[in-house]
mmCIF file of C-alpha atoms in Angstrom:
data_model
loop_
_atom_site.group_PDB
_atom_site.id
_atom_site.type_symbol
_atom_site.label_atom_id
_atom_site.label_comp_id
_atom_site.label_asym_id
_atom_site.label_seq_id
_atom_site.Cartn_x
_atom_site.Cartn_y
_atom_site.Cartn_z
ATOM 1 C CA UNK E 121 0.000 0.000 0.000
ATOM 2 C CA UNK E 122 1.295 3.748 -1.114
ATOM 3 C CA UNK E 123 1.964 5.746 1.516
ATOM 4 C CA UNK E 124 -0.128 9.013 1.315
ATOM 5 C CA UNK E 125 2.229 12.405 0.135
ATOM 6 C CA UNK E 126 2.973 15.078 1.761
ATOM 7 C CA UNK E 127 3.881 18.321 1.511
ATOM 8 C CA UNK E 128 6.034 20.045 3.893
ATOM 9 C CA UNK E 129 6.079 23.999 3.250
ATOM 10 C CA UNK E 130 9.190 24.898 5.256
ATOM 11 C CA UNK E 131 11.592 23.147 7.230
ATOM 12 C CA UNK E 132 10.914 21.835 10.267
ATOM 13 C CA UNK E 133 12.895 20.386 13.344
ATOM 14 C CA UNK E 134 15.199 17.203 11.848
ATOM 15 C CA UNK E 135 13.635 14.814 14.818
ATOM 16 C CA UNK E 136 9.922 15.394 13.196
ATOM 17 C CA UNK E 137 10.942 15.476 9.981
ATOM 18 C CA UNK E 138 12.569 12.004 10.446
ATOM 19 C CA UNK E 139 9.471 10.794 12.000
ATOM 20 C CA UNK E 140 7.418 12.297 8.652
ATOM 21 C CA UNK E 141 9.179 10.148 6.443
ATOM 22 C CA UNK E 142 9.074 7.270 8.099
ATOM 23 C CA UNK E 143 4.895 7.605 7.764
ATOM 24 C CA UNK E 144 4.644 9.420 4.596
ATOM 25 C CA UNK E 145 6.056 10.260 0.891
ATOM 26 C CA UNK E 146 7.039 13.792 2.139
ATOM 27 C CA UNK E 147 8.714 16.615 -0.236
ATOM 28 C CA UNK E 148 10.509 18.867 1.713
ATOM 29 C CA UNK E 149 10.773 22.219 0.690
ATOM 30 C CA UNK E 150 14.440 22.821 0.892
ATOM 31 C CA UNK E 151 14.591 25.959 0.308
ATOM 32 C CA UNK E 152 13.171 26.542 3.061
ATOM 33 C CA UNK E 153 11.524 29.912 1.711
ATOM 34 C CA UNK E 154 8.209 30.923 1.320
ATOM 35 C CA UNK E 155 6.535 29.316 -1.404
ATOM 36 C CA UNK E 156 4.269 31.215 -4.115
ATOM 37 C CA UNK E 157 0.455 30.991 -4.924
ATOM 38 C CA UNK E 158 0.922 28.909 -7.986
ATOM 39 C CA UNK E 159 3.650 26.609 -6.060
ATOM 40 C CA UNK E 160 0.982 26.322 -3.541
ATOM 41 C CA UNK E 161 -1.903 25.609 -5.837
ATOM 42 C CA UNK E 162 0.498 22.911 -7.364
ATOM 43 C CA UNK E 163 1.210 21.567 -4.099
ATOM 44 C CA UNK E 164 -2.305 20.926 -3.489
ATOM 45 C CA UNK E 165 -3.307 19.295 -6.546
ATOM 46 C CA UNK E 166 -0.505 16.642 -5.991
ATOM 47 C CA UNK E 167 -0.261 15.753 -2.703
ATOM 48 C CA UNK E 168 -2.568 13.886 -0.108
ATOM 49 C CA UNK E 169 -1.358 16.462 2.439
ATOM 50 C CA UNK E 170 0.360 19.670 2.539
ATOM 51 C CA UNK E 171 1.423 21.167 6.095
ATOM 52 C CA UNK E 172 1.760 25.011 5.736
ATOM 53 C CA UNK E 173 2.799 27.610 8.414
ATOM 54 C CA UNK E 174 2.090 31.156 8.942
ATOM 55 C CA UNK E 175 4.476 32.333 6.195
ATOM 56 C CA UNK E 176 1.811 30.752 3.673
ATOM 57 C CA UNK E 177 -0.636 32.587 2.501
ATOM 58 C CA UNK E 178 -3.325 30.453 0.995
ATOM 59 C CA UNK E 179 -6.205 32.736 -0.339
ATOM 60 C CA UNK E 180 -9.080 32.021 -2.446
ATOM 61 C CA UNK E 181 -6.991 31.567 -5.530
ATOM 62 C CA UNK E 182 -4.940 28.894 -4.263
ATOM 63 C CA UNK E 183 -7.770 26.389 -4.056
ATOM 64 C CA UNK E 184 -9.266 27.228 -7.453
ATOM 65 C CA UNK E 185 -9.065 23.888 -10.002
ATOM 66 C CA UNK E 186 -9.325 20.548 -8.711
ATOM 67 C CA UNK E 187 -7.214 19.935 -5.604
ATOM 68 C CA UNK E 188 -6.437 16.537 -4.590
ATOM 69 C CA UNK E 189 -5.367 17.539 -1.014
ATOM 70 C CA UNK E 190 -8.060 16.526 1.556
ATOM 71 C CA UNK E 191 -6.155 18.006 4.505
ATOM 72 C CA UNK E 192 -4.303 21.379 5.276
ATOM 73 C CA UNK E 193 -2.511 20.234 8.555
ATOM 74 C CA UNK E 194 -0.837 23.822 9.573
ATOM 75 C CA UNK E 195 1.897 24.168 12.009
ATOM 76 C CA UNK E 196 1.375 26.761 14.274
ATOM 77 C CA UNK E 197 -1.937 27.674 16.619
ATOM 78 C CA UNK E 198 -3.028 30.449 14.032
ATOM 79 C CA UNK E 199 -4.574 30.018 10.826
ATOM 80 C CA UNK E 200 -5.747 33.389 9.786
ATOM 81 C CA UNK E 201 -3.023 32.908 7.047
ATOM 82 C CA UNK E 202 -5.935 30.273 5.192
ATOM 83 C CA UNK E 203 -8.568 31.004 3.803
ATOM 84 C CA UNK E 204 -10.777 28.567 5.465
ATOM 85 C CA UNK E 205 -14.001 29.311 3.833
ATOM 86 C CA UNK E 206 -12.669 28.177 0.512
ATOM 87 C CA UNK E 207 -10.797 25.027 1.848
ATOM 88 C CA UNK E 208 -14.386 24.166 2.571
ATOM 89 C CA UNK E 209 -15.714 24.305 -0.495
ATOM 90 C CA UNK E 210 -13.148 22.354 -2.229
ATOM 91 C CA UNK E 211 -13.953 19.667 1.045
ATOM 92 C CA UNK E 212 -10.818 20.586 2.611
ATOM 93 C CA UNK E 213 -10.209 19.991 6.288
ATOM 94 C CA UNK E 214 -7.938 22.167 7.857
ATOM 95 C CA UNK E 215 -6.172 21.671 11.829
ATOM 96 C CA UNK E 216 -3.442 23.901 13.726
ATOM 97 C CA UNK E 217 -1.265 23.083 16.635
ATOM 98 C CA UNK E 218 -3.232 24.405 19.877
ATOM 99 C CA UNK E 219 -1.806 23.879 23.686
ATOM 100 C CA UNK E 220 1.841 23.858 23.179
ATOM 101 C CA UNK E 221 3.273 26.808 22.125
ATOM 102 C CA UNK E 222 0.928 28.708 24.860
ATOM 103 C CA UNK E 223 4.224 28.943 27.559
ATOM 104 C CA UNK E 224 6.693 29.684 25.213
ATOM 105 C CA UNK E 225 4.691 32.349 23.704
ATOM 106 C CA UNK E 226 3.654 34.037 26.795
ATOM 107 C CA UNK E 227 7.740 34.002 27.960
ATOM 108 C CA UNK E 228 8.317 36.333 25.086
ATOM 109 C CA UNK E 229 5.543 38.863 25.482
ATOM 110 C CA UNK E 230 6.602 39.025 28.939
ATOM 111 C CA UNK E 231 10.067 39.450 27.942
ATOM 112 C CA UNK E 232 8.973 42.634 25.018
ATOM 113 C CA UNK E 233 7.225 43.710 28.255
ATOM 114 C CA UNK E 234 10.280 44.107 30.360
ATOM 115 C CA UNK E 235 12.691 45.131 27.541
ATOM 116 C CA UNK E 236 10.125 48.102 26.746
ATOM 117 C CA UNK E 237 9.565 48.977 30.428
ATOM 118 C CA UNK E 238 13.459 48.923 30.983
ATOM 119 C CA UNK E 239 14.343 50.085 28.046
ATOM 120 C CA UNK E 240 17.036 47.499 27.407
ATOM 121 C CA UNK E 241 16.745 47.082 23.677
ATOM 122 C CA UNK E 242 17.957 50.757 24.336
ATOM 123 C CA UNK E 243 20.918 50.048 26.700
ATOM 124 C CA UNK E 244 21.497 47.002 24.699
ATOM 125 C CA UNK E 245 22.042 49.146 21.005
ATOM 126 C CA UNK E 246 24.280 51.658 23.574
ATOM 127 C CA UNK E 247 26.380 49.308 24.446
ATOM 128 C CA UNK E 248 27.182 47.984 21.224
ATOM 129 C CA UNK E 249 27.849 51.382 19.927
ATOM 130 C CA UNK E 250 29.841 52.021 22.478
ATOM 131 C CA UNK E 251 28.231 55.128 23.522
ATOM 132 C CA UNK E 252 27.805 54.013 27.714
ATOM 133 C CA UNK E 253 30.027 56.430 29.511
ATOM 134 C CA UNK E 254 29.046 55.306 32.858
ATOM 135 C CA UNK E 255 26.150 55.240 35.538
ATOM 136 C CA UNK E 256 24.231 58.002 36.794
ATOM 137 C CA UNK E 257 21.085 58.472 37.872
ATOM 138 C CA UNK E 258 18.948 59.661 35.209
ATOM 139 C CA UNK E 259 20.496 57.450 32.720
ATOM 140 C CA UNK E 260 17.698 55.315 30.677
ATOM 141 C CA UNK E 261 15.352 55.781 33.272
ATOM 142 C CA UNK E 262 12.039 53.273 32.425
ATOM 143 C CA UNK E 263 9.209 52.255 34.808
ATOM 144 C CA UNK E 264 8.666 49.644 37.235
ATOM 145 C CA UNK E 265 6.691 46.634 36.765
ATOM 146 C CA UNK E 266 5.848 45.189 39.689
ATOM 147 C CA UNK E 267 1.989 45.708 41.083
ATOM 148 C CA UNK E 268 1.259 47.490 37.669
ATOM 149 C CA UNK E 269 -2.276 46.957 35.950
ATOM 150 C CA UNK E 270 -2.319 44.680 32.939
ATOM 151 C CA UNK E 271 -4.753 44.518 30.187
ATOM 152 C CA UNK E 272 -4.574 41.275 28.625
ATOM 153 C CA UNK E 273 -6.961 41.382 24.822
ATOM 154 C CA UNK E 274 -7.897 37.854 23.948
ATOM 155 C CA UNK E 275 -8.383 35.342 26.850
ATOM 156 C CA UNK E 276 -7.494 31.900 25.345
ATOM 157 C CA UNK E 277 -4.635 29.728 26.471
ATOM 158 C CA UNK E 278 -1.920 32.026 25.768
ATOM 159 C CA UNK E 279 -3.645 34.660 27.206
ATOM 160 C CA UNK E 280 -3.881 33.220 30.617
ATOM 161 C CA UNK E 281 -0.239 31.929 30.070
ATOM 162 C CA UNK E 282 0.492 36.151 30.097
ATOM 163 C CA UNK E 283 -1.887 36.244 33.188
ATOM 164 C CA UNK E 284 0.002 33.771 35.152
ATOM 165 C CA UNK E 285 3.626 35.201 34.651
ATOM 166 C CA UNK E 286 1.947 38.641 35.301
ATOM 167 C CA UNK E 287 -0.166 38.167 38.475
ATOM 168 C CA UNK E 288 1.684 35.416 40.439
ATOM 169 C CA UNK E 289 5.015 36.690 38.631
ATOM 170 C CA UNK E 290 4.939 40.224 39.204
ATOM 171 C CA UNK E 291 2.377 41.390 41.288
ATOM 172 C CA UNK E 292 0.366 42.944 38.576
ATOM 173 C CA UNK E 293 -3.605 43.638 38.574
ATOM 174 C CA UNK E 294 -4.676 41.765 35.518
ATOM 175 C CA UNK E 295 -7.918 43.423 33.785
ATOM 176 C CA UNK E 296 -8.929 40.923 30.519
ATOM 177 C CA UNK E 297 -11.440 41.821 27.191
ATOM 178 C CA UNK E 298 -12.496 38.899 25.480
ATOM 179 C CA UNK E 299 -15.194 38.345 22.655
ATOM 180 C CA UNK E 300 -17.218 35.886 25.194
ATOM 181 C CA UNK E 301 -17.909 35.894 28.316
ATOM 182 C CA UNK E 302 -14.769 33.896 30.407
ATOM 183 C CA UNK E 303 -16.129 31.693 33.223
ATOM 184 C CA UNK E 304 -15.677 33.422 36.881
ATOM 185 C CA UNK E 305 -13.315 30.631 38.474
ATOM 186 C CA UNK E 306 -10.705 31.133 35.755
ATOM 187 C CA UNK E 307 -10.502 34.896 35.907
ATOM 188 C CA UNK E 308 -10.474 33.950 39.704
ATOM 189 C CA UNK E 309 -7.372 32.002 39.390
ATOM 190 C CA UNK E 310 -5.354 35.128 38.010
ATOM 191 C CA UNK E 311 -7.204 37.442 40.579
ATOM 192 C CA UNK E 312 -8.733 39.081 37.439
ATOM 193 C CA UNK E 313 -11.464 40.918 36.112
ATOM 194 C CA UNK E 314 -12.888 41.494 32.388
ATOM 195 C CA UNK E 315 -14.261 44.476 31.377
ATOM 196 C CA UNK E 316 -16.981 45.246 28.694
ATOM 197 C CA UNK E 317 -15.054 47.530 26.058
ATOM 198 C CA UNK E 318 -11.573 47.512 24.680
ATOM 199 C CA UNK E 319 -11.627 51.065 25.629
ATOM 200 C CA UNK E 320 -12.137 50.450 28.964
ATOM 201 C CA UNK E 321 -9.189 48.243 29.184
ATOM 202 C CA UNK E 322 -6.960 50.557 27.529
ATOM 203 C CA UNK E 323 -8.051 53.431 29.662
ATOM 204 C CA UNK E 324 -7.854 51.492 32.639
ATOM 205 C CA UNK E 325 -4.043 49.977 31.909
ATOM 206 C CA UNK E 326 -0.601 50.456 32.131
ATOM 207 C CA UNK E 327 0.345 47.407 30.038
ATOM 208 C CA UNK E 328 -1.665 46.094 27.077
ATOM 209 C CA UNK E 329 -0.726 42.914 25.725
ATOM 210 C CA UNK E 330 -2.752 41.222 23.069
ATOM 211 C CA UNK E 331 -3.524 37.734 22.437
ATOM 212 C CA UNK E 332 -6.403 37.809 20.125
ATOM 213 C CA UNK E 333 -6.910 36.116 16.493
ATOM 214 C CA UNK E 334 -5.551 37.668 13.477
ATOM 215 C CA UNK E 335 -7.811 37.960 10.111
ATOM 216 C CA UNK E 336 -10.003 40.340 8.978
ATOM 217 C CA UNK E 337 -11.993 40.979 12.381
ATOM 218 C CA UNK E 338 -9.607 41.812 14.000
ATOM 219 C CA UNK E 339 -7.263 43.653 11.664
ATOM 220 C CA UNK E 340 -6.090 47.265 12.837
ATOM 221 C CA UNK E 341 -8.119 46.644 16.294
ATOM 222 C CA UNK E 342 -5.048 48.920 17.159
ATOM 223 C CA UNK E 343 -5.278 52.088 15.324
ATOM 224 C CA UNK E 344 -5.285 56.052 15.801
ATOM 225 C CA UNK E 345 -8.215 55.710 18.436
ATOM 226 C CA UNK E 346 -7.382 52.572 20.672
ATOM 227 C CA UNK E 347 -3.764 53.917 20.846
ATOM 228 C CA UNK E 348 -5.381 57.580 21.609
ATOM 229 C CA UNK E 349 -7.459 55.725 24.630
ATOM 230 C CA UNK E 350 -3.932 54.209 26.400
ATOM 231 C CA UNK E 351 -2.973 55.682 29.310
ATOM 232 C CA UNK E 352 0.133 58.209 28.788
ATOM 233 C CA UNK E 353 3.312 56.443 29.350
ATOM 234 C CA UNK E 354 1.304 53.101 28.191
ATOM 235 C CA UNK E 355 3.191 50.111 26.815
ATOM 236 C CA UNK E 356 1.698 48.005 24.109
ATOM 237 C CA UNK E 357 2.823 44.439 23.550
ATOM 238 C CA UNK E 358 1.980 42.450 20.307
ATOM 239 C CA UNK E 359 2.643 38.452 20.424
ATOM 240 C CA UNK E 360 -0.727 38.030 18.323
ATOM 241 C CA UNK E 361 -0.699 38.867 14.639
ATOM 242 C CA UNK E 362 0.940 41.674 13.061
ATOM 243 C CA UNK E 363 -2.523 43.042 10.961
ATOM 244 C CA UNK E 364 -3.664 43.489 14.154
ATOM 245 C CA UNK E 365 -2.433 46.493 14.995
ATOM 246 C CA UNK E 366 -1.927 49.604 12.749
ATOM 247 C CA UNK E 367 1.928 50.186 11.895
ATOM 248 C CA UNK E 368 1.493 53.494 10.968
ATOM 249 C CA UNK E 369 -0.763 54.632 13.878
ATOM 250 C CA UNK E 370 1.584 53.097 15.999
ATOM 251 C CA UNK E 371 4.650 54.874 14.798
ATOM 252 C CA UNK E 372 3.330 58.081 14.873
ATOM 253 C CA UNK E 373 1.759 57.562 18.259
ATOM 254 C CA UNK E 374 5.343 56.508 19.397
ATOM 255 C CA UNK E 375 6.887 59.276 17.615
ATOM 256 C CA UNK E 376 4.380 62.158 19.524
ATOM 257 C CA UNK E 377 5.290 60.209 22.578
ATOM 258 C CA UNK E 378 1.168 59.526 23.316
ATOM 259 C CA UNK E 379 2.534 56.391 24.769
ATOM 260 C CA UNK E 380 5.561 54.805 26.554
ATOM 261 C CA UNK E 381 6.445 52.519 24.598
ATOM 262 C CA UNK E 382 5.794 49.237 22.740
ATOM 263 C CA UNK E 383 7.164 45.456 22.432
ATOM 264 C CA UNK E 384 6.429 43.653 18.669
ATOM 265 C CA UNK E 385 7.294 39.882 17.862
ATOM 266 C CA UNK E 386 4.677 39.994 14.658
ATOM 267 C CA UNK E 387 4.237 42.668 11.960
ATOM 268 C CA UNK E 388 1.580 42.821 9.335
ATOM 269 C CA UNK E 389 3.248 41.691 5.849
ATOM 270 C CA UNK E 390 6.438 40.409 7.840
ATOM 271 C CA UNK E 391 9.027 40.008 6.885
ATOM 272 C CA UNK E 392 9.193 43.429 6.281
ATOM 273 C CA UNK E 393 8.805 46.224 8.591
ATOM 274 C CA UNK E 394 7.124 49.556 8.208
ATOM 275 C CA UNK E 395 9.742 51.864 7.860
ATOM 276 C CA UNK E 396 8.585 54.084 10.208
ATOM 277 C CA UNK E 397 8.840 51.585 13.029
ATOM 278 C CA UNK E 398 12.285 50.914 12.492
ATOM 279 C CA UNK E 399 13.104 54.488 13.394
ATOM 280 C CA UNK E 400 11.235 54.305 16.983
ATOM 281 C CA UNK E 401 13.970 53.640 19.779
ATOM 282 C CA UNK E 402 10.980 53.257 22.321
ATOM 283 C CA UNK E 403 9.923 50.203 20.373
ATOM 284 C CA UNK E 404 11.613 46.411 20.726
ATOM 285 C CA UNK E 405 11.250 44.086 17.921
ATOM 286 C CA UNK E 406 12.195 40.507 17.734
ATOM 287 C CA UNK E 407 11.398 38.368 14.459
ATOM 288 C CA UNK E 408 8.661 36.127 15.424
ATOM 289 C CA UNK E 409 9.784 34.304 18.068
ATOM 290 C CA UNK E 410 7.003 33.390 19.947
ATOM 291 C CA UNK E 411 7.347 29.609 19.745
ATOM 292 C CA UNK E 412 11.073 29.074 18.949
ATOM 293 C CA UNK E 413 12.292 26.507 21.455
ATOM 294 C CA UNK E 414 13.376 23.871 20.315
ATOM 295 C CA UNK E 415 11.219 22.251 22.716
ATOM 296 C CA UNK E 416 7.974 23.634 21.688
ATOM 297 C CA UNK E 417 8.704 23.600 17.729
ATOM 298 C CA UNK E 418 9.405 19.880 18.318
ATOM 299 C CA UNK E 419 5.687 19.895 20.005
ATOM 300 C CA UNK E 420 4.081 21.510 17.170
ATOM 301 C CA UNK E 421 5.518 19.277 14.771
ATOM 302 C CA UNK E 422 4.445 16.294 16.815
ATOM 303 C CA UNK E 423 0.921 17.721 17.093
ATOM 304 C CA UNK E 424 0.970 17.963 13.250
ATOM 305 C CA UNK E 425 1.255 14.511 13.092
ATOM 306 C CA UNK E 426 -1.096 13.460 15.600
ATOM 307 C CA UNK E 427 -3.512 15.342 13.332
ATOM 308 C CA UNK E 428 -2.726 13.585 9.665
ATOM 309 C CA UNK E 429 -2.545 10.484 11.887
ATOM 310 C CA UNK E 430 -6.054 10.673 13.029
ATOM 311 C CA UNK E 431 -7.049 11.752 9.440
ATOM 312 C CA UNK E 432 -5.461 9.490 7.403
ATOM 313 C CA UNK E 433 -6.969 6.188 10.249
ATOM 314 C CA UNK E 434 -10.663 8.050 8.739
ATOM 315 C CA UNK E 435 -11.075 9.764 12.597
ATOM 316 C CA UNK E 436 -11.814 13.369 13.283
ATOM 317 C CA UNK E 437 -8.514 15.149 13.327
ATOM 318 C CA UNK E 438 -8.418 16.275 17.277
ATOM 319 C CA UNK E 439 -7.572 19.820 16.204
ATOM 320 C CA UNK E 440 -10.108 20.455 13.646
ATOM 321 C CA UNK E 441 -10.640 24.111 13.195
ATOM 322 C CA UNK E 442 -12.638 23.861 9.408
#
């Protein structure tokens, strides 16, 4: 019996790639860049499988024609990259990697949070320049942490993740907005309370870190106005998608010095950055690394598998999301 193929859309950690081809006919893209519409469309009309990530962007167009994929098994927890709607039609099923890059991803918004509040990206780019020409007491000055308020947008796993380092971590009041209501004994466990309006939360914070989906909802959620309802001196941390939140607004916002400062590991249309971010020194950027432990990339991989595995035996894949 043929074993079903596969294709892999980038490369992924050698121990799950070994365990891949053991199961499956996998192509590999070695490359390892991100792959075109019309590679994509390709891909699905001659595979079984293809397993994308967030660096594929698989619109409408891609499924047009006759695919012969029956699964898009994506590595990563988001999927606002697919365009779900039209997997569907073409009787697509698509899954994503929930559960265990939650920790890892929560370590580095809470990481963009301290950098921004301490301004060590600053220190850090001083150093290297060789510009430090000693202590004193008004040098870099940022603002404490400890028993601060945090607004925490988008309540799911990694959002509580954020909430645990924060509250139990650091002290800090932890206020949450969420599209549903979130049961009372789990805001309970962070000591926290949600609050109707995203404007509320901004008002009422001195940290915003966001945790919500990407995609068309939510794109630009942070613009002109939300940024214009943070408290002055406010920090803003982004661990979510990059279309959420309005480079340009942002930038300028940072540039009047309406806010304190803000902490990016995603940007809308990454790799590249709007320009006029890159010119902000009260903004830290890291390249997307949310989930890059070994550990947890490792996890996702594995969790990829689980999924075909369950598809391919004619079972519900466990992490079904279309």
């Amino acid at each position: 019996m043929s074993k079903p193929k596969v294709l892999v859309t980038r490369r992924w950690p050698a121990a799950v790639e070994a365990r891949l081809s053991e199961l499956y006919d996998v192509t590999l893209n070695e490359a390892d860049r991100p792959m075109t519409a019309e590679a994509l469309r390709r891909a699905l009309a001659e595979h079984d499988a293809v397993l994308p990530t967030v660096t594929d962007h698989l619109g409408a167009d891609v499924f047009e024609g006759s695919p012969r994929a029956r699964i898009l098994a994506n590595y990563g927890a988001g999927f606002s990259h697919i365009d779900t709607e039209a997997a569907a039609r073409q009787g697509i099923v698509v899954t994503n990697t929930p559960d265990v890059l939650s920790e890892c991803t929560a370590d580095i918004a809470m990481t963009l949070l301290l950098m921004v509040a301490r301004r060590a990206g600053e220190g850090e780019r001083e150093l290297r320049a060789g510009q430090w020409t000693g202590w004193r007491p008004t040098h870099l000055v940022g603002t404490r942490v400890s028993g601060k308020v945090l607004g925490i947008v988008g309540f799911g796993r990694i959002g509580q993740e954020m909430a645990q380092r924060a509250h139990f971590g650091f002290g800090m009041t932890v206020l949450v907005q969420n599209r549903s209501k979130v049961a009372p004994e789990v805001l309970a466990r962070f000591g926290a309370r949600q609050v109707d309006s995203l404007d509320t939360l901004l008002m009422e914070s001195d940290f915003i870190s966001l945790h919500c989906p990407g995609g068309a909802a939510n794109r630009h959620l942070i613009g002109a106005s939300a940024l214009a309802a943070m408290r002055p001196g406010g920090v803003l941390i982004n661990t979510a998608r990059g279309e959420v939140v309005d480079a340009a607004a942002l930038a300028d916002a940072l540039e009047a010095g309406r806010i304190g400062g803000a902490g990016l590991d995603v940007f809308e249309g990454e790799p590249a950055i709007a320009p006029e971010l890159m010119a902000a020194p009260n903004l830290v950027m890291l390249p997307h690394l949310g989930s890059a432990t070994r550990e947890t990339r490792e996890e996702m991989g594995f969790r990829v598998l689980a999924n075909l595995e369950d598809f391919f035996a004619g079972q519900a894949p466990r992490d079904r999301v279309a």
